[in-house]
Amino acid sequence: MNNVIYKLSYVSATSGIIRNFSVSAVNNANYSCKLLVVGGGSGGCSMAAKFARKLKKDSVIVLEPSSDHYYQPLFTLVGAGVTSLSATRRQARSVLPSAAKWIQDSALSIDPKKSVLTTTKGDTVSYEYLVVAVGLINDYGKVPGLKEALNDKNSGVSTIFSSDYCEKTWSDLKSFKGGDAVFTYPDTPIKCPGAPQKIAYMADAYFNKSNVRSKSKITYNTCLPVIFGVKKYADILLKVVERKKINVNYKTVLKEVRSDKKEAVFFTACEDKDKVTTQRYDILHVTPPMRTPDFLQQSKELVDATGYLTVDKYTLQHTKYPNIYGIGDCTNTPNSKTAAAVAKQGYVLEQNLLNTMKRDNPKHKYDGYGACPLVTSYNTCVLAEFIYDGVPRETLPINQARESKLAYYMKKDLFPFIYWHFMLKGYYNGPEFVRKIINPFAK
Ligand SMILES: Cc1cc2nc3c(=O)[nH]c(=O)nc-3n(C[C@H](O)[C@H](O)[C@H](O)COP(=O)(O)OP(=O)(O)OC[C@H]3O[C@@H](n4cnc5c(N)ncnc54)[C@H](O)[C@@H]3O)c2cc1C
């Protein structure tokens, strides 16, 4: 949007004096580009970097409203007091590729037939190709009482799933003197499905350090019927839960937070939502329900009934519009929504979109790879890696379904380093190359 200032003057009828004044008018801009990337998070930033290198200058536009870029996987360790929020943050300007044009605005609507996007400020962007990478947002409104409780600094209610509240998790853990610590997992798809239990394990480890564990009860309520979707890792995690004496309630979904009474209300998944149980808490860690951003929900031609971008789960190309691709958390691919998945998808999308640009069919296939480093204490972690249908796909020549120190330091130090220095610059496509070095003859 351009703000144009018009300088005008007139002669006052009463005094005869010439008066000057200015009027500002809004002139909406019309941009056009070969490739428009909507969203400049993990997926959008890395795709923009790849294509800004490959295409001519000024061919790529990135639409991203936020001036800060966060490495969200570290929010778990912010909540556990291992690292600071500032360590997870960089200015968007410093991570977005300088060879791409950044429009700091949000998408309002897309007309896929005309290949035009309109922004919330009223500008339009015409594109030849579009990559949708808008991630997920927290749907706090689905749980009455949650937002108010999060905003009350003395409520004991927090979430690591937001830069606004992950520091509150750490302050709640520090001030916990014993009692009930309750953790939740909602009945919607979420980013990093391991994180709701990771923070419960870190809380247990911290309570041991602060000598309050013997006076506390930890309860983990999950909407799922299992502790983790991949059996190989679920087996070890069940042992972790048992050792840590964490009570697990399956198919149990948070319905309401009554922070005045310090009560959390739950319903049983797949049953009558009016039948409820109530748990008292001293601290409550909530994994909020999540959904795609509003404009995508409203782009009915592009999404499924739940508002996820409909793409082919192997090629990542839109099922109806071949000039549109999707990457990351906002698509309907049935993989675990993680930055690790985004890295692997990035290569497939890059190759397939290049084919589409050459009027060829997309040939590369995403295998559903995702990874979840499940921290279980301040120096142990289970590094789960798997592909579609919950098939393990490990990189290291060790049994990764064991708690290890190596995996902990990979999560804490190595992965953030790879993210900032390689992935966002479009150079990291997942650990396939490591597998090839370790075992060059493996299929
Ligand atoms: C607590 C936590 C722990 C996690 N742990 C791990 C982990 O251990 N390992 C792992 O691999 N992953 C982990 N993740 C998940 C990982 O961060 C996400 O899967 C990844 O960031 C998804 O990338 P994305 O590009 O799809 O979305 P995002 O990185 O969220 O980016 C989406 C971008 O779209 C922008 N956007 C939104 N709406 C609009 C709009 N209307 N117009 C334009 N732009 C818009 C947003 O501002 C944002 O920048 C974790 C996440 C959290 C929150």
mmCIF file of C-alpha atoms in Angstrom, residues 59-359:
data_model
loop_
_atom_site.group_PDB
_atom_site.id
_atom_site.type_symbol
_atom_site.label_atom_id
_atom_site.label_comp_id
_atom_site.label_asym_id
_atom_site.label_seq_id
_atom_site.Cartn_x
_atom_site.Cartn_y
_atom_site.Cartn_z
ATOM 1 C CA SER A 59 11.305 -13.078 -9.519
ATOM 2 C CA VAL A 60 10.406 -14.108 -5.967
ATOM 3 C CA ILE A 61 8.111 -12.285 -3.537
ATOM 4 C CA VAL A 62 7.651 -13.415 0.079
ATOM 5 C CA LEU A 63 4.535 -12.314 1.949
ATOM 6 C CA GLU A 64 5.161 -12.461 5.701
ATOM 7 C CA PRO A 65 3.567 -10.187 8.323
ATOM 8 C CA SER A 66 5.918 -10.743 11.241
ATOM 9 C CA SER A 67 9.117 -8.768 11.794
ATOM 10 C CA ASP A 68 10.510 -11.608 13.962
ATOM 11 C CA HIS A 69 11.327 -15.167 12.951
ATOM 12 C CA TYR A 70 11.337 -17.809 15.717
ATOM 13 C CA TYR A 71 12.980 -21.223 15.822
ATOM 14 C CA GLN A 72 9.950 -22.798 17.493
ATOM 15 C CA PRO A 73 11.462 -26.213 18.371
ATOM 16 C CA LEU A 74 13.498 -24.474 21.095
ATOM 17 C CA PHE A 75 10.331 -23.184 22.825
ATOM 18 C CA THR A 76 10.240 -26.499 24.727
ATOM 19 C CA LEU A 77 13.665 -25.753 26.176
ATOM 20 C CA VAL A 78 12.656 -22.148 26.930
ATOM 21 C CA GLY A 79 9.745 -23.586 28.938
ATOM 22 C CA ALA A 80 12.186 -25.836 30.782
ATOM 23 C CA GLY A 81 14.606 -22.981 31.541
ATOM 24 C CA VAL A 82 17.444 -24.376 29.398
ATOM 25 C CA THR A 83 17.584 -21.469 26.984
ATOM 26 C CA SER A 84 16.139 -17.973 26.576
ATOM 27 C CA LEU A 85 13.403 -16.738 24.278
ATOM 28 C CA SER A 86 15.863 -14.328 22.647
ATOM 29 C CA ALA A 87 17.989 -17.315 21.551
ATOM 30 C CA THR A 88 15.034 -18.530 19.472
ATOM 31 C CA ARG A 89 14.477 -15.211 17.691
ATOM 32 C CA ARG A 90 16.045 -13.450 14.683
ATOM 33 C CA GLN A 91 14.777 -10.463 12.750
ATOM 34 C CA ALA A 92 12.794 -11.658 9.716
ATOM 35 C CA ARG A 93 14.802 -9.187 7.620
ATOM 36 C CA SER A 94 18.016 -11.027 8.521
ATOM 37 C CA VAL A 95 16.756 -14.504 7.567
ATOM 38 C CA LEU A 96 14.622 -13.810 4.483
ATOM 39 C CA PRO A 97 16.722 -13.960 1.282
ATOM 40 C CA SER A 98 17.905 -10.515 0.159
ATOM 41 C CA ALA A 99 17.372 -11.487 -3.492
ATOM 42 C CA ALA A 100 13.628 -11.877 -2.877
ATOM 43 C CA LYS A 101 11.217 -8.998 -2.277
ATOM 44 C CA TRP A 102 9.624 -9.093 1.170
ATOM 45 C CA ILE A 103 6.128 -7.634 1.522
ATOM 46 C CA GLN A 104 5.404 -7.278 5.228
ATOM 47 C CA ASP A 105 1.704 -8.026 5.147
ATOM 48 C CA SER A 106 -0.750 -10.951 5.429
ATOM 49 C CA ALA A 107 -2.748 -12.761 2.793
ATOM 50 C CA LEU A 108 -6.435 -11.867 2.858
ATOM 51 C CA SER A 109 -7.673 -13.919 -0.101
ATOM 52 C CA ILE A 110 -6.476 -15.864 -3.105
ATOM 53 C CA ASP A 111 -8.166 -16.083 -6.480
ATOM 54 C CA PRO A 112 -6.545 -19.252 -7.845
ATOM 55 C CA LYS A 113 -8.306 -18.982 -11.218
ATOM 56 C CA LYS A 114 -6.778 -15.532 -11.869
ATOM 57 C CA SER A 115 -3.565 -16.329 -9.933
ATOM 58 C CA VAL A 116 -3.937 -13.203 -7.808
ATOM 59 C CA LEU A 117 -3.557 -12.771 -4.061
ATOM 60 C CA THR A 118 -4.940 -9.802 -2.116
ATOM 61 C CA THR A 119 -3.270 -8.660 1.092
ATOM 62 C CA THR A 120 -4.946 -7.304 4.215
ATOM 63 C CA LYS A 121 -3.735 -3.790 3.335
ATOM 64 C CA GLY A 122 -5.458 -4.075 -0.056
ATOM 65 C CA ASP A 123 -2.436 -4.648 -2.310
ATOM 66 C CA THR A 124 -2.571 -7.349 -4.968
ATOM 67 C CA VAL A 125 0.138 -9.766 -6.063
ATOM 68 C CA SER A 126 -0.161 -11.601 -9.396
ATOM 69 C CA TYR A 127 1.898 -14.756 -9.559
ATOM 70 C CA GLU A 128 2.775 -17.468 -12.029
ATOM 71 C CA TYR A 129 3.490 -19.987 -9.272
ATOM 72 C CA LEU A 130 2.461 -19.991 -5.642
ATOM 73 C CA VAL A 131 3.896 -21.761 -2.586
ATOM 74 C CA VAL A 132 1.607 -21.744 0.450
ATOM 75 C CA ALA A 133 3.539 -22.005 3.738
ATOM 76 C CA VAL A 134 1.381 -20.305 6.349
ATOM 77 C CA GLY A 135 1.702 -22.870 9.149
ATOM 78 C CA LEU A 136 -0.812 -23.275 11.979
ATOM 79 C CA ILE A 137 -2.227 -20.824 14.490
ATOM 80 C CA ASN A 138 -3.329 -21.480 18.057
ATOM 81 C CA ASP A 139 -7.114 -21.579 18.381
ATOM 82 C CA TYR A 140 -7.371 -20.384 22.001
ATOM 83 C CA GLY A 141 -11.049 -19.434 21.562
ATOM 84 C CA LYS A 142 -12.015 -23.113 21.321
ATOM 85 C CA VAL A 143 -11.337 -23.536 25.046
ATOM 86 C CA PRO A 144 -13.376 -21.077 27.148
ATOM 87 C CA GLY A 145 -11.296 -19.438 29.857
ATOM 88 C CA LEU A 146 -7.938 -20.351 28.286
ATOM 89 C CA LYS A 147 -6.886 -17.006 26.829
ATOM 90 C CA GLU A 148 -7.822 -15.116 30.001
ATOM 91 C CA ALA A 149 -5.861 -17.635 32.090
ATOM 92 C CA LEU A 150 -2.818 -17.356 29.822
ATOM 93 C CA ASN A 151 -2.894 -13.570 30.096
ATOM 94 C CA ASP A 152 -3.125 -13.657 33.897
ATOM 95 C CA LYS A 153 0.440 -13.899 35.139
ATOM 96 C CA ASN A 154 -0.557 -15.526 38.429
ATOM 97 C CA SER A 155 -2.912 -18.168 36.976
ATOM 98 C CA GLY A 156 -0.344 -20.980 36.697
ATOM 99 C CA VAL A 157 -1.595 -21.606 33.141
ATOM 100 C CA SER A 158 0.899 -21.478 30.267
ATOM 101 C CA THR A 159 1.874 -22.966 26.924
ATOM 102 C CA ILE A 160 5.191 -23.539 25.179
ATOM 103 C CA PHE A 161 3.340 -23.328 21.856
ATOM 104 C CA SER A 162 3.663 -19.545 21.672
ATOM 105 C CA SER A 163 6.477 -17.023 21.925
ATOM 106 C CA ASP A 164 4.090 -15.008 24.128
ATOM 107 C CA TYR A 165 3.729 -17.668 26.819
ATOM 108 C CA CYS A 166 6.670 -20.117 26.739
ATOM 109 C CA GLU A 167 8.635 -18.042 29.284
ATOM 110 C CA LYS A 168 5.585 -18.261 31.560
ATOM 111 C CA THR A 169 5.929 -22.056 31.552
ATOM 112 C CA TRP A 170 9.406 -21.714 33.027
ATOM 113 C CA SER A 171 8.295 -19.213 35.633
ATOM 114 C CA ASP A 172 5.410 -21.560 36.602
ATOM 115 C CA LEU A 173 7.796 -24.517 36.959
ATOM 116 C CA LYS A 174 10.152 -22.441 39.110
ATOM 117 C CA SER A 175 7.435 -21.242 41.462
ATOM 118 C CA PHE A 176 5.754 -24.673 41.788
ATOM 119 C CA LYS A 177 6.029 -25.843 45.378
ATOM 120 C CA GLY A 178 4.222 -29.166 44.952
ATOM 121 C CA GLY A 179 0.624 -30.147 44.219
ATOM 122 C CA ASP A 180 -1.006 -30.955 40.871
ATOM 123 C CA ALA A 181 0.788 -30.325 37.593
ATOM 124 C CA VAL A 182 -1.552 -31.027 34.671
ATOM 125 C CA PHE A 183 -0.594 -31.272 30.975
ATOM 126 C CA THR A 184 -2.863 -31.472 27.914
ATOM 127 C CA TYR A 185 -2.946 -32.528 24.237
ATOM 128 C CA PRO A 186 -5.925 -31.305 22.116
ATOM 129 C CA ASP A 187 -8.205 -33.010 19.583
ATOM 130 C CA THR A 188 -6.866 -31.184 16.501
ATOM 131 C CA PRO A 189 -3.701 -31.729 14.466
ATOM 132 C CA ILE A 190 -0.833 -29.860 16.130
ATOM 133 C CA LYS A 191 2.735 -28.910 15.321
ATOM 134 C CA CYS A 192 5.278 -31.208 16.936
ATOM 135 C CA PRO A 193 2.957 -33.844 18.424
ATOM 136 C CA GLY A 194 5.743 -34.894 20.816
ATOM 137 C CA ALA A 195 6.072 -31.494 22.505
ATOM 138 C CA PRO A 196 3.047 -31.819 24.874
ATOM 139 C CA GLN A 197 4.683 -34.806 26.593
ATOM 140 C CA LYS A 198 8.246 -33.444 26.328
ATOM 141 C CA ILE A 199 7.358 -30.529 28.588
ATOM 142 C CA ALA A 200 5.762 -32.936 31.099
ATOM 143 C CA TYR A 201 9.042 -34.942 31.199
ATOM 144 C CA MET A 202 11.069 -31.743 31.652
ATOM 145 C CA ALA A 203 8.726 -30.647 34.458
ATOM 146 C CA ASP A 204 9.283 -33.983 36.214
ATOM 147 C CA ALA A 205 13.068 -33.600 35.839
ATOM 148 C CA TYR A 206 12.953 -30.034 37.148
ATOM 149 C CA PHE A 207 10.747 -30.960 40.123
ATOM 150 C CA ASN A 208 13.342 -33.581 41.043
ATOM 151 C CA LYS A 209 16.049 -30.910 40.952
ATOM 152 C CA SER A 210 13.980 -28.488 43.019
ATOM 153 C CA ASN A 211 13.049 -31.224 45.540
ATOM 154 C CA VAL A 212 9.286 -30.914 45.071
ATOM 155 C CA ARG A 213 8.704 -34.068 43.043
ATOM 156 C CA SER A 214 7.746 -36.162 46.082
ATOM 157 C CA LYS A 215 5.049 -33.602 46.917
ATOM 158 C CA SER A 216 3.604 -33.436 43.418
ATOM 159 C CA LYS A 217 1.368 -35.365 41.069
ATOM 160 C CA ILE A 218 1.901 -35.073 37.311
ATOM 161 C CA THR A 219 -1.017 -35.873 34.990
ATOM 162 C CA TYR A 220 -0.785 -35.993 31.193
ATOM 163 C CA ASN A 221 -4.166 -35.851 29.409
ATOM 164 C CA THR A 222 -4.060 -36.717 25.735
ATOM 165 C CA CYS A 223 -6.821 -36.972 23.163
ATOM 166 C CA LEU A 224 -4.894 -39.851 21.546
ATOM 167 C CA PRO A 225 -5.466 -43.519 22.408
ATOM 168 C CA VAL A 226 -1.663 -44.078 22.553
ATOM 169 C CA ILE A 227 1.323 -42.250 24.032
ATOM 170 C CA PHE A 228 2.998 -41.819 20.604
ATOM 171 C CA GLY A 229 1.947 -42.731 17.061
ATOM 172 C CA VAL A 230 5.014 -44.858 16.198
ATOM 173 C CA LYS A 231 5.079 -48.129 18.152
ATOM 174 C CA LYS A 232 8.858 -48.415 18.335
ATOM 175 C CA TYR A 233 9.059 -45.134 20.260
ATOM 176 C CA ALA A 234 5.756 -45.576 22.117
ATOM 177 C CA ASP A 235 7.231 -48.673 23.800
ATOM 178 C CA ILE A 236 10.160 -46.755 25.315
ATOM 179 C CA LEU A 237 8.000 -43.725 26.154
ATOM 180 C CA LEU A 238 5.612 -45.935 28.136
ATOM 181 C CA LYS A 239 8.603 -46.997 30.212
ATOM 182 C CA VAL A 240 9.612 -43.349 30.697
ATOM 183 C CA VAL A 241 6.102 -42.492 31.877
ATOM 184 C CA GLU A 242 6.106 -45.446 34.271
ATOM 185 C CA ARG A 243 9.544 -44.611 35.676
ATOM 186 C CA LYS A 244 8.567 -40.988 36.166
ATOM 187 C CA LYS A 245 5.219 -41.989 37.732
ATOM 188 C CA ILE A 246 3.257 -39.747 35.378
ATOM 189 C CA ASN A 247 -0.491 -40.508 35.272
ATOM 190 C CA VAL A 248 -1.666 -40.720 31.679
ATOM 191 C CA ASN A 249 -5.319 -40.257 30.721
ATOM 192 C CA TYR A 250 -5.988 -41.254 27.103
ATOM 193 C CA LYS A 251 -8.820 -39.836 24.952
ATOM 194 C CA THR A 252 -9.126 -36.975 27.421
ATOM 195 C CA VAL A 253 -9.572 -33.518 25.902
ATOM 196 C CA LEU A 254 -9.484 -30.097 27.584
ATOM 197 C CA LYS A 255 -12.856 -28.358 27.281
ATOM 198 C CA GLU A 256 -12.646 -25.378 29.629
ATOM 199 C CA VAL A 257 -10.284 -23.639 32.037
ATOM 200 C CA ARG A 258 -11.838 -22.255 35.252
ATOM 201 C CA SER A 259 -8.882 -20.352 36.557
ATOM 202 C CA ASP A 260 -10.798 -18.745 39.442
ATOM 203 C CA LYS A 261 -11.196 -22.252 40.924
ATOM 204 C CA LYS A 262 -7.966 -23.674 39.427
ATOM 205 C CA GLU A 263 -9.985 -26.335 37.652
ATOM 206 C CA ALA A 264 -9.577 -27.842 34.201
ATOM 207 C CA VAL A 265 -12.638 -29.467 32.632
ATOM 208 C CA PHE A 266 -12.207 -32.410 30.229
ATOM 209 C CA PHE A 267 -14.410 -34.517 27.968
ATOM 210 C CA THR A 268 -13.724 -37.970 26.599
ATOM 211 C CA ALA A 269 -12.834 -38.044 22.881
ATOM 212 C CA CYS A 270 -15.429 -39.810 20.672
ATOM 213 C CA GLU A 271 -18.049 -39.671 23.437
ATOM 214 C CA ASP A 272 -20.732 -37.261 24.534
ATOM 215 C CA LYS A 273 -18.965 -33.900 24.979
ATOM 216 C CA ASP A 274 -21.378 -32.977 27.795
ATOM 217 C CA LYS A 275 -20.069 -35.791 29.992
ATOM 218 C CA VAL A 276 -17.191 -34.085 31.727
ATOM 219 C CA THR A 277 -14.555 -34.684 34.356
ATOM 220 C CA THR A 278 -12.820 -31.982 36.340
ATOM 221 C CA GLN A 279 -9.181 -31.907 37.456
ATOM 222 C CA ARG A 280 -7.767 -29.494 39.999
ATOM 223 C CA TYR A 281 -4.402 -27.996 39.150
ATOM 224 C CA ASP A 282 -1.694 -25.867 40.669
ATOM 225 C CA ILE A 283 -0.045 -25.484 37.297
ATOM 226 C CA LEU A 284 -1.647 -26.287 33.950
ATOM 227 C CA HIS A 285 0.324 -26.600 30.726
ATOM 228 C CA VAL A 286 -2.009 -26.405 27.743
ATOM 229 C CA THR A 287 -1.312 -27.480 24.195
ATOM 230 C CA PRO A 288 -3.972 -25.349 22.491
ATOM 231 C CA PRO A 289 -6.158 -26.591 19.629
ATOM 232 C CA MET A 290 -4.660 -25.442 16.321
ATOM 233 C CA ARG A 291 -5.932 -24.609 12.840
ATOM 234 C CA THR A 292 -4.832 -22.980 9.607
ATOM 235 C CA PRO A 293 -5.089 -19.158 9.313
ATOM 236 C CA ASP A 294 -8.512 -17.625 8.487
ATOM 237 C CA PHE A 295 -7.791 -16.662 4.881
ATOM 238 C CA LEU A 296 -6.873 -20.258 4.055
ATOM 239 C CA GLN A 297 -9.962 -21.618 5.810
ATOM 240 C CA GLN A 298 -11.992 -19.265 3.623
ATOM 241 C CA SER A 299 -10.226 -20.239 0.351
ATOM 242 C CA LYS A 300 -12.744 -23.042 -0.190
ATOM 243 C CA GLU A 301 -11.348 -24.060 -3.578
ATOM 244 C CA LEU A 302 -7.939 -24.720 -2.105
ATOM 245 C CA VAL A 303 -8.670 -26.541 1.148
ATOM 246 C CA ASP A 304 -10.325 -29.653 2.558
ATOM 247 C CA ALA A 305 -13.291 -29.604 4.954
ATOM 248 C CA THR A 306 -11.003 -28.842 7.904
ATOM 249 C CA GLY A 307 -9.208 -25.949 6.194
ATOM 250 C CA TYR A 308 -5.929 -27.641 5.202
ATOM 251 C CA LEU A 309 -4.398 -26.989 1.761
ATOM 252 C CA THR A 310 -5.170 -30.036 -0.392
ATOM 253 C CA VAL A 311 -1.944 -31.280 -1.965
ATOM 254 C CA ASP A 312 -0.824 -34.632 -3.285
ATOM 255 C CA LYS A 313 0.841 -36.282 -0.280
ATOM 256 C CA TYR A 314 3.837 -37.354 -2.398
ATOM 257 C CA THR A 315 4.409 -34.488 -4.868
ATOM 258 C CA LEU A 316 3.100 -31.625 -2.651
ATOM 259 C CA GLN A 317 1.373 -30.145 -5.709
ATOM 260 C CA HIS A 318 -2.139 -28.792 -5.229
ATOM 261 C CA THR A 319 -4.762 -31.328 -6.252
ATOM 262 C CA LYS A 320 -6.659 -28.837 -8.446
ATOM 263 C CA TYR A 321 -4.248 -26.021 -9.386
ATOM 264 C CA PRO A 322 -0.910 -27.330 -10.750
ATOM 265 C CA ASN A 323 0.799 -23.923 -10.327
ATOM 266 C CA ILE A 324 0.226 -24.095 -6.549
ATOM 267 C CA TYR A 325 2.335 -26.105 -4.082
ATOM 268 C CA GLY A 326 2.194 -26.371 -0.310
ATOM 269 C CA ILE A 327 4.795 -27.022 2.366
ATOM 270 C CA GLY A 328 4.789 -27.467 6.125
ATOM 271 C CA ASP A 329 2.080 -27.490 8.759
ATOM 272 C CA CYS A 330 -0.748 -25.965 6.667
ATOM 273 C CA THR A 331 -1.081 -28.825 4.163
ATOM 274 C CA ASN A 332 -3.238 -31.945 4.473
ATOM 275 C CA THR A 333 -0.330 -34.406 4.118
ATOM 276 C CA PRO A 334 -0.660 -37.060 6.856
ATOM 277 C CA ASN A 335 2.854 -36.665 8.276
ATOM 278 C CA SER A 336 3.953 -35.427 11.680
ATOM 279 C CA LYS A 337 3.978 -31.621 11.474
ATOM 280 C CA THR A 338 7.599 -30.766 12.233
ATOM 281 C CA ALA A 339 10.445 -28.595 10.960
ATOM 282 C CA ALA A 340 12.222 -31.865 10.156
ATOM 283 C CA ALA A 341 9.376 -32.701 7.748
ATOM 284 C CA VAL A 342 9.648 -29.227 6.201
ATOM 285 C CA ALA A 343 13.357 -29.810 5.447
ATOM 286 C CA LYS A 344 12.621 -33.027 3.564
ATOM 287 C CA GLN A 345 9.576 -31.563 1.805
ATOM 288 C CA GLY A 346 11.679 -28.584 0.688
ATOM 289 C CA TYR A 347 13.811 -30.666 -1.661
ATOM 290 C CA VAL A 348 10.804 -32.497 -3.147
ATOM 291 C CA LEU A 349 8.908 -29.253 -3.650
ATOM 292 C CA GLU A 350 11.918 -27.527 -5.208
ATOM 293 C CA GLN A 351 12.476 -30.306 -7.764
ATOM 294 C CA ASN A 352 8.784 -30.701 -8.578
ATOM 295 C CA LEU A 353 8.119 -26.981 -8.942
ATOM 296 C CA LEU A 354 11.131 -26.683 -11.268
ATOM 297 C CA ASN A 355 9.572 -29.474 -13.350
ATOM 298 C CA THR A 356 6.230 -27.668 -13.383
ATOM 299 C CA MET A 357 7.982 -24.468 -14.495
ATOM 300 C CA LYS A 358 9.411 -26.486 -17.414
ATOM 301 C CA ARG A 359 5.886 -27.762 -18.220
#
